[in-house]
């Protein structure tokens, strides 16, 4: 099958690549661009471990074709910290021990960041429903929810 | 597989018309991507219709809304005017999948994927929504309930495209609602879904009603017998009992990994009662 | 283990600087930035992609496998089938807390005579892309003779059930059966006189409970990268709970010396017992051996559900007799556990744990290990115990209700304590069940009034916790920092706990210690990160290595100061003269000692090679409030508290995390998780869409209460905390739903259709 040429922006860096039409954005991020922070837990949009933001919308990168990245701007976990300064969410996740194995963490962080950009003062229920598509099997979500709430508080105060 | 992302409707139509082999339309992709991964679809061409501006527009004329087919759940949920007039339709679309899926899944895609358990279809049926379809021979209007014909099957030809979905204007005392039953609180496929739209008079008596029912048959159903139980009532307990009975009678579900025949039939009635109450409360204001 | 190792101090008699503190997690930043490398994140030059052809049948004889068309496809570099794996003799070896047989394992990783479950591997290809590999699978022609299948454990035991293996004769039955069956083994544990126990009882309750198979549900699919060299050695990178057992199994199955295989564990994206055995790793090695190219295999989610090692479904009959004032007189149980397609379910620990929480004189437990056409089970967090203890705790709760006794008081009255004789063998040393129950009674949660359709339930649980073989190296670097090298994969923050203990021993800042999880070439054998052993056993070894390093540093200083070793003590990170009698010397700090190491004898390190014994049993109780929608059977969890004895929480955040995660796995197991099989014996819900693990939106906060009754066999009192939390919640949920509805359910999951059915049947 003929590959298609794609130009895209990921974390403010421009990339060009040749893409198999059936490849997902997740495949491209991981295998072409070596951005392996986005994880594959299911490849069917059920676990959220591959969450990225595309043109301002939170999506599962496994549910987007690589060729659909053409002209788009993508944000992944690799773009979340500012140099050595972690994003408040990243720091709160560490302070709260909101991760155990850490495989779901990149997706949860990307999703939580998208939430706080849309709603800086979410209720616990709003956080829980926003993150319903991010499965975590280790933590029972308790510390994740607390970390997101505290990050929101910190970001509002900043 | 060839991927095309035309900028105009004409270009999309000619791609479909000229396709050799199987061509599929790509809207939000939240179903097709899964099918590609699971190897249950293998089209020769995907025509991505998301770049066509007329498929993205939401317009209103004298209270009648037309919603572009590739409007996502996230976009519709941000449209206050539509939410005010058709909260049930918005609820249906917004219940599909996660926040992530909401960023992609479209109103037209959910309709044309034709899942018996699709969340937006019962709400569209209840809303008396009309689908605007174009094809090589021009355009036609199709009632929402006539798009799906069976699991994953529609009445559309391979070279036809759903451009938009239109909702009729209606009186001030009208309301709609959609509820579904799922085992968890999110992320599941509906075990039962009920959309109800109704209008009431000044005394709060129901004058018009439409009921859409999902996940209990090979496709989402319009259930006029259920609507009839509401008309002329104020949704009193007796009417609610009749509604539940009419709904349960309309069910012809299967046993599967999501629910049993008995459970679906029972819970459909329960969901119908609850949905009707919400729609009614919205109608009386 | 060196049993003379002194128990330095308990949690109370010394002010601890790092143990018990919420220190920074050494691997944390890499995990919040996406940098951490998990199983699927590795690649090598020249790498090929492996994909596996899997059985579409639950049970079938393989007539033939023709791979010629696949091999002819451009881009395909190798195909392996059963012919590429030498058969192995029957030999049982430990895997997790269960035993596995190499003769079975070689058949489980690649079907030989028959396919025994939907998803059983039949062939594998290596190709230059995943797409080509998938195309090649379609070109492999397998001829099957489809056979009748059996899934359910009770049906599998019935005479005339389809036989999985015609050479399997039930072990543990006298006389030895002459006919083969699906029953691999019968076990029995006895104590006292069960008949006279029941004779003395005023109330006897006997019930049978059913549980469905469930999956560990780790979010990271199995993934590995194998690279065979022409010199006969190989490297393997994989996501595992134990690189040394991967090495042992793979070297056996592929046929190579242990020293030639170097296994590096990736960061692990969840395991819960499911990553204690091998599935794809020997296949990747075999493909690499054929091609001398690196082979990467990553399971899809569908493969994880169909083809890895979920846990048993079980059928458990429990009979308990009590006096009218609430003393348990006799306990009897019969456990039937699915092993999957090969023998070796977790029925033995299930039997041993069943009544362990209670001080009962008369106990009889019988267990059956039963095969059926399901994937061979692996461990899932306290393997076997949740199934049996769920049944027992439901019966206990109902008996307490019958005699009008508070369920916590009832458990307190019968709770196992120091000196209690268990039915499975030992007498308990100091254990914290009474303290857990007292903490439970004192909870505010216990006093919150319930609304309509709401119910409260409690359940308790016991897990042994284990020790085992462990090696640790602690290198003192030239600049006075330390590198802590352990061989236990970190599944939930154990590196932080190890650093806390090492820093406490050394009297230095925890940030000076950098922990590394070693590949198999670095340290001697380490058992799995499983059995709630890591913080206990790896912790013991870490402490011993730190003490060894301290002793080595004291020796250097004693030599420098020219005084006896005894005259040099170690305090607050420095060597000091033991008293003024020893001489007048300025203390030497660790960095000072490190700096002059070349002059005092060369590099300094501490080592420990131990087989840790004396793990402290863990007891816990869960309290949960639920609300039931009586029209739909939907259950909402309102409040949840976990109370558990940790012995000592080395890092309280991660202890809480274990409690919370375990509790939520209980909620999933209790409410919605189950393997759903079709009439054809194929799994119908092999994805996270229909295998419904709990979501953030399903849950309340999970409150925790850490009880600390120190384990005397660990310097800081550690017991191990990972597994007990998955036990009490199943019964707690069942008892809460019972309380809300005024009826008793006896099966899991309590999914809405089942709850609604129970409500309707009760109202008839």
Short mmCIF file of C-alpha atoms in Angstrom, two decimals, chain B residues 36-39 42 181-189 191 256-260 262-263 266-267 270-271 273-274, chain C residues 134 138 300 302 629 631-634 672 676 684-685 688-695 697-698 752-753 756-757 760:
data_model
loop_
_atom_site.label_atom_id
_atom_site.label_comp_id
_atom_site.label_asym_id
_atom_site.label_seq_id
_atom_site.Cartn_x
_atom_site.Cartn_y
_atom_site.Cartn_z
CA UNK B 36 -9.53 -1.61 11.34
CA UNK B 37 -7.62 -2.65 14.45
CA UNK B 38 -9.74 -5.75 14.97
CA UNK B 39 -9.47 -6.56 11.26
CA UNK B 42 -10.85 -3.79 5.07
CA UNK B 181 -28.86 1.88 31.22
CA UNK B 182 -25.24 0.78 31.51
CA UNK B 183 -23.54 -1.39 34.13
CA UNK B 184 -20.97 1.25 35.03
CA UNK B 185 -21.36 5.03 34.97
CA UNK B 186 -19.57 5.68 31.68
CA UNK B 187 -17.75 3.98 28.80
CA UNK B 188 -20.27 1.18 28.30
CA UNK B 189 -22.50 0.42 25.36
CA UNK B 191 -27.96 -2.13 27.46
CA UNK B 256 -25.57 -11.25 25.11
CA UNK B 257 -22.55 -10.17 27.10
CA UNK B 258 -24.28 -6.92 27.97
CA UNK B 259 -27.61 -8.15 29.25
CA UNK B 260 -30.30 -10.78 29.21
CA UNK B 262 -35.47 -10.53 30.67
CA UNK B 263 -33.31 -7.75 32.06
CA UNK B 266 -37.68 -5.00 32.31
CA UNK B 267 -35.24 -2.15 32.45
CA UNK B 270 -37.97 1.60 33.89
CA UNK B 271 -35.78 3.77 31.70
CA UNK B 273 -40.60 6.08 32.79
CA UNK B 274 -37.57 7.98 33.99
CA UNK C 134 -0.63 -10.07 10.19
CA UNK C 138 -3.86 -15.40 7.39
CA UNK C 300 -2.99 -6.79 21.63
CA UNK C 302 -7.65 -9.01 22.81
CA UNK C 629 -31.27 0.96 42.40
CA UNK C 631 -35.55 -1.07 39.59
CA UNK C 632 -32.38 -1.80 37.64
CA UNK C 633 -30.10 -3.70 39.98
CA UNK C 634 -27.40 -1.07 39.61
CA UNK C 672 -19.07 -6.29 36.83
CA UNK C 676 -18.24 -14.25 29.27
CA UNK C 684 -17.01 -12.77 24.07
CA UNK C 685 -15.61 -9.83 25.99
CA UNK C 688 -12.00 -3.14 28.05
CA UNK C 689 -15.35 -2.18 26.50
CA UNK C 690 -17.10 -5.27 27.79
CA UNK C 691 -14.66 -6.50 30.41
CA UNK C 692 -15.74 -3.74 32.74
CA UNK C 693 -13.10 -2.66 35.21
CA UNK C 694 -14.03 0.21 37.53
CA UNK C 695 -13.78 3.76 36.23
CA UNK C 697 -16.64 7.94 37.76
CA UNK C 698 -17.85 4.71 39.39
CA UNK C 752 -27.26 -5.50 37.44
CA UNK C 753 -29.08 -8.40 35.73
CA UNK C 756 -32.41 -7.42 39.65
CA UNK C 757 -33.17 -11.11 39.28
CA UNK C 760 -37.54 -10.15 41.75
#
